[in-house]
Structure formats: C-alpha cells, structure tokens
Amino acid sequence: MTLAPALLFSLAAPLLAAQTPADLVLSGGAVYTVDAARSWAQVVAVRAGRIAYVGTEGGVKAFIGPKTRVLKLDGRMVLPGFQDAHIHPVSGGVELGQCNVNDLPTADAVFAKVRECAKTMAAKPWLLGGGWLLPVFPGGNPKKELLDAIVPDKPAMLSAADGHSSWVNSKALELAGITKDTPDPKDGRIERDPVTKEATGTLRESASDLVAKYVPDTTAAERLDGLRRALALLAKSGVTAVQEASAGSGAEGSGASGTMQAYIDAEKSGQLTLRVVAALGTDNGRGPEQVDELVKLRSRYSTAHVKPIAAKIFADGVIEPRTAAMLTDYTDRPGWRGEPNFTEAALNALVLRLAEADFNVHIHAIGDRAVRMSLDAFEAAQSKTSVRGQRHQIAHLEVIDPADIPRFRKLGVIANFQALWAYADDYIVDMTWGGLGAERSRWIYPIGSVVRAGGVLALGSDWSVSSLNPLDAIQVAVTRQGIEEPKRAAMVPEEAIDLATALAGYTIGSAYANNLEKETGSIEVGKAADLIVLSKNLFDVKASEIAKQTVLLTLLEGQPVYRAPELAW
Ligand SMILES: [Zn+2]
C-alpha cells in the first residue's frame, strides 16, 4: 500500500495541533534536564501533574490553550526537584521546637540561648534540645556544672549537632542513676573525671540512651508539628523527595511507628509536600530476627508518597570523639582504632537477611574499617542471595581506604555523601586531622575518586546535623571550601566534583537511591512534574556564589508547594 505513509502523515498533523492544553508552561528558562545526555531546553509544559513537553518556544505552542498558565522565566534555571538521600525531617523538626542551639559559634552564645530557653520553657518537666557544635567546648566535652548553673532544678539534655554526643546536667545523671560505678554501655562511653571517675556531663553514642530513656516520649502531635516545620524549610529549598535516614531513632522517640505515622498523618491531611522513602531503624543489639518486624512496618506504612523500603544500620560512630572504626590506630591514640558496632559475622548476617527481604540497606559508616566491613557485607550478601535490584548505600564515608574506592562501582553500592562536610572546618582542623595523620587525611570525603571510578553518587544533608539547603552542599562539593568567606585553602581539591556531577547527585543520583528514577529525578516527558525554578543559571555564576542563589518555585506533581513572593504567578 503506497498510500499509507501519506495517510499517516495527514492524520498525525491534526492530532499534534489538537493536543490537550497544558496546565502550566515554564517558558524562556535555562532548563537543565539531567537526562542521560545532560541536554538543555528552553521550555517545559506540565499537564495533569506530569511533564508533557520539553523543548523549544516553537514546539510548545501546540500545548498552550486559553487556560494554560505561562510563566516567563527570563533565563532563570529550571531543574528537577532536589532529592535529599539522607535526612531526618521528623527528629530535626521536633528539635526546632525545643531548645535549638544549632550553629551557635561560641560557648557563651550557647549558654545565653539555654538561659533564654530555661525561661521560655519553664513549664516543661525537662529542658531538651540540641545542635551544639563539638569544637565550641574544649575536647568536645561540655561539663555538667555549666548546665547546672543554668538549669539546677530539673533534668536537662542537649544533643550535639552530629547526634553522637549529649550534654546533660547533674539532675539528669541522678535520675538515670549514673555514678562512678556505672559501666560504659556497649557501643557507648560516659566521659569521666580521670581521678574520681564521676561522669563529667558528656555522653557518647549509646551512653546517651541511659538518660534518653527517661525523657518523656514525644507525642504524635509534637512529631507532626516538627515534620511540618521541616517540610516548610524543604519546600523553600527545592527538595521534592527525601530519604528519611533513620525512622525510629533519636529525638523523635517512640520507635519507627511514631516517625512513620507522622508522615502518614501529613499525607492524609494534604500537608506532605514531598515524596518520602524511609529507612527503618535497626537495633544494633539484635540480629536478623528483627527483620520480620521491619517487613510488617513496611507494609503497614506504605502509601502513594511514603515508602519505608530501606533499613538503616549504624556500623560505627564518628571521628571527633574517636568512636569511628578505623583500619589502623588513631594517630593521637596509639592502641585505639575504634570499635565497629558489629562483628563481621553479625553485620553480614543482618545485611543478608535484609537483602533477602528486599530492603535497600542504608549503612552509616564513617571510618575506613566500617566502610570496608559494609562493602564486605554487601559482597557476601550478593554471593548468597538471588534477590537483586536493591539500592544498597553507604552514607557519610568520611574516610575510605583507596583500595575500597573501585568497589562501589563493582558491587553497585551507592556512595551517599554529605558534601557540605567536605571542607576544612573546625571539626576537621581541630578534631580530625590530628587523629588521622597526613596520609589518611588525603582520603577524607573522596567524592571525586568514587565518581571517577564509576560509583553512583547520591547526596544528602543529614539535617538537622547540618544545613538542609542543597545549594550549600553543592557549592562545597565544587569548591571544597567553606561557604562564608572561606578562611582556609580547599581541602584535598582533587576530590572536588564539577557542578554537573553535583547536580546529578542531588537529582537523578538520589532518585536512584530512592527507587524513584523512573518517576522523577530528571526533566523528561512522562515523568512527574517535580520541578524547581532557581534565581539564576548555576552554570553562569561563580562557584563561590552558588549558595547565594535562591529557589523561586517548587512544584510537586505540577502543584506549587513553595513560591517566592518575587515570582509573578
Ligand atoms: Zn544521619
């Protein structure tokens, strides 16, 4: 039939012209699609929550009807919504409602804030809060007497910004029955006076639980309130999907159900402004038998936008108090290299059981030994089970032995970095370099090496440990310097990544870690319209200006969840 081609053509043309009009057209933008070819476009059309067209001003005409809203962007940048692959929205938001000493640069500023809290929160049975920076106190070791002087009459507990230490007063120690005879718990340390052996007021890792278990449980209403605060900040920062890094541990209280219920409650009441993948917390003290409970939680709390399909394991601590597990001794503490939270056999068994149950295993590993043990556990699991396709990942990765760098690609393990930490801040200069020595310090946050070796990169903030604004982390990933007035040289500049790589990490890379890469993470026809508009094209601004840019519009499935006042709508 020679007629067929002509016939097809004549039918096709009217069909194109009769496109159902788009609801929204973003026009005149610098649209960085983050598709496989990393292509650019000028226009995106959104219809019924999905991307209907990506291309040129000419091409979009067929999508513009009388009711289509056309937003003129004057060259501003359009990106897929950011995805944060490691963050604690519920506990971070709860903390914001407590005594919040985040980012205070001196001990005096912390004392002033706690004094203010003691007044405004006088009616509460405990003074609770957190966010203090370790370098603000000598040795990262604040004393109970300092807190007693402000809060003498009731228990007080303030967690450190990194969540791995707590500062408590005498009342709290008394209530928990901690005396000079109390032994250090497994995976924890009570800081003590070297002579009297009395607790001095700082508790490391699991030692915090000795006091935390007496803290009144956070209520469901407090958790939902906290989540709402976090969601507002995330929408304003252009984040349209997160991986809740540890449902059921830390300040949120009351286990994974409490955290998951907060997400479900937010979704039911129409307040959930992003997609949630959650890593259900595991308990270091228990083995593979706990996985059955996680399977039940996964089915109970799965909804359209909330998916608890990951499981979190803490393999070690952190470097500053020397609780991270290293392959060789800390330079300043001969004979001590930190203890991992698991034996190899125990970690392998837990990871295998989680993989068999089809969980994405999300491991916290800071020291090079914890990283190697985690990679070994993934390798062992792959050889023992035929269940495939999970998005296993290791988060933080502060020090990786160079021999392990190619293994991320080889094993398909996602490298989940918190790029905002990858510069010479006071934590690194005062508390890290001295413990690692020069040779190992070369391998602090080796993001560039993992990427060059072909590893999949996901990025996340670990908020409330540090800022949740992806532009902050992207700037540091590119510069390896602090954001405000960098006072020091770039830290291991050969580990910097370029802007395109950093943007991919915060979009399609984290989408992959979230099992969302078919639905989101790039601007392609058919995907959900999770999109953001930035004040400027990031490729046109100096690297040191990236964090100064702002998000003007955040769309989730085509609906604005944040709109800056200066954007005409
Ligand atoms: Zn975390």
CSV table of N, CA and C in Angstrom, one decimal, residues 422 442 444-449 451-452 474-481 490-499 501-502:
chain,number,residue,atom,x,y,z
A,422,ALA,N,32.7,18.5,53.5
A,422,ALA,CA,34.0,18.2,52.8
A,422,ALA,C,34.8,19.5,52.6
A,442,ARG,N,44.3,12.6,53.4
A,442,ARG,CA,44.2,12.7,52.0
A,442,ARG,C,42.8,12.1,51.5
A,444,ILE,N,39.9,12.0,53.1
A,444,ILE,CA,38.6,12.5,53.7
A,444,ILE,C,37.6,12.9,52.6
A,445,TYR,N,36.4,12.3,52.7
A,445,TYR,CA,35.4,12.6,51.7
A,445,TYR,C,35.9,12.5,50.3
A,446,PRO,N,36.3,11.4,49.8
A,446,PRO,CA,36.9,11.3,48.5
A,446,PRO,C,35.9,11.2,47.4
A,447,ILE,N,35.1,12.2,47.3
A,447,ILE,CA,33.9,12.2,46.4
A,447,ILE,C,34.4,12.0,44.9
A,448,GLY,N,35.4,12.8,44.5
A,448,GLY,CA,35.9,12.8,43.2
A,448,GLY,C,36.4,11.4,42.8
A,449,SER,N,37.1,10.8,43.7
A,449,SER,CA,37.7,9.5,43.3
A,449,SER,C,36.6,8.4,43.1
A,451,VAL,N,33.5,9.0,42.1
A,451,VAL,CA,32.9,9.3,40.9
A,451,VAL,C,33.7,8.9,39.7
A,452,ARG,N,35.0,9.2,39.7
A,452,ARG,CA,35.9,8.8,38.6
A,452,ARG,C,36.0,7.3,38.5
A,474,ILE,N,26.2,21.7,47.4
A,474,ILE,CA,26.7,21.7,46.0
A,474,ILE,C,27.9,22.6,45.9
A,475,GLN,N,27.8,23.8,46.5
A,475,GLN,CA,28.9,24.7,46.5
A,475,GLN,C,30.2,24.1,47.1
A,476,VAL,N,30.0,23.5,48.3
A,476,VAL,CA,31.2,22.9,48.9
A,476,VAL,C,31.7,21.7,48.1
A,477,ALA,N,30.8,20.9,47.5
A,477,ALA,CA,31.2,19.8,46.6
A,477,ALA,C,32.1,20.3,45.5
A,478,VAL,N,31.8,21.5,45.0
A,478,VAL,CA,32.5,22.0,43.8
A,478,VAL,C,33.8,22.7,44.3
A,479,THR,N,33.8,23.3,45.5
A,479,THR,CA,34.9,24.2,45.9
A,479,THR,C,35.8,23.5,47.0
A,480,ARG,N,35.3,22.6,47.7
A,480,ARG,CA,35.9,22.0,48.9
A,480,ARG,C,36.4,23.1,49.9
A,481,GLN,N,35.6,24.2,49.9
A,481,GLN,CA,35.9,25.3,50.8
A,481,GLN,C,34.6,25.7,51.5
A,490,ALA,N,41.3,25.1,49.9
A,490,ALA,CA,40.4,24.0,49.6
A,490,ALA,C,41.0,22.7,50.2
A,491,MET,N,40.1,21.8,50.8
A,491,MET,CA,40.6,20.6,51.4
A,491,MET,C,40.7,19.5,50.3
A,492,VAL,N,41.8,18.9,50.1
A,492,VAL,CA,42.0,17.9,49.1
A,492,VAL,C,41.2,18.3,47.8
A,493,PRO,N,41.7,19.3,47.1
A,493,PRO,CA,40.9,19.9,46.0
A,493,PRO,C,40.7,18.8,44.8
A,494,GLU,N,41.6,17.8,44.8
A,494,GLU,CA,41.4,16.8,43.7
A,494,GLU,C,40.2,16.0,44.0
A,495,GLU,N,39.6,16.1,45.1
A,495,GLU,CA,38.3,15.4,45.4
A,495,GLU,C,37.1,16.2,45.1
A,496,ALA,N,37.3,17.4,44.6
A,496,ALA,CA,36.1,18.3,44.2
A,496,ALA,C,35.4,17.6,43.0
A,497,ILE,N,34.2,17.9,42.8
A,497,ILE,CA,33.5,17.4,41.6
A,497,ILE,C,32.9,18.6,40.9
A,498,ASP,N,32.6,18.4,39.6
A,498,ASP,CA,32.1,19.6,38.8
A,498,ASP,C,30.6,19.8,39.1
A,499,LEU,N,30.1,21.0,38.7
A,499,LEU,CA,28.7,21.3,39.0
A,499,LEU,C,27.7,20.3,38.4
A,501,THR,N,28.1,17.2,37.9
A,501,THR,CA,28.1,15.9,38.7
A,501,THR,C,27.4,16.2,40.0
A,502,ALA,N,27.6,17.3,40.7
A,502,ALA,CA,26.9,17.6,41.9
A,502,ALA,C,25.4,17.7,41.7
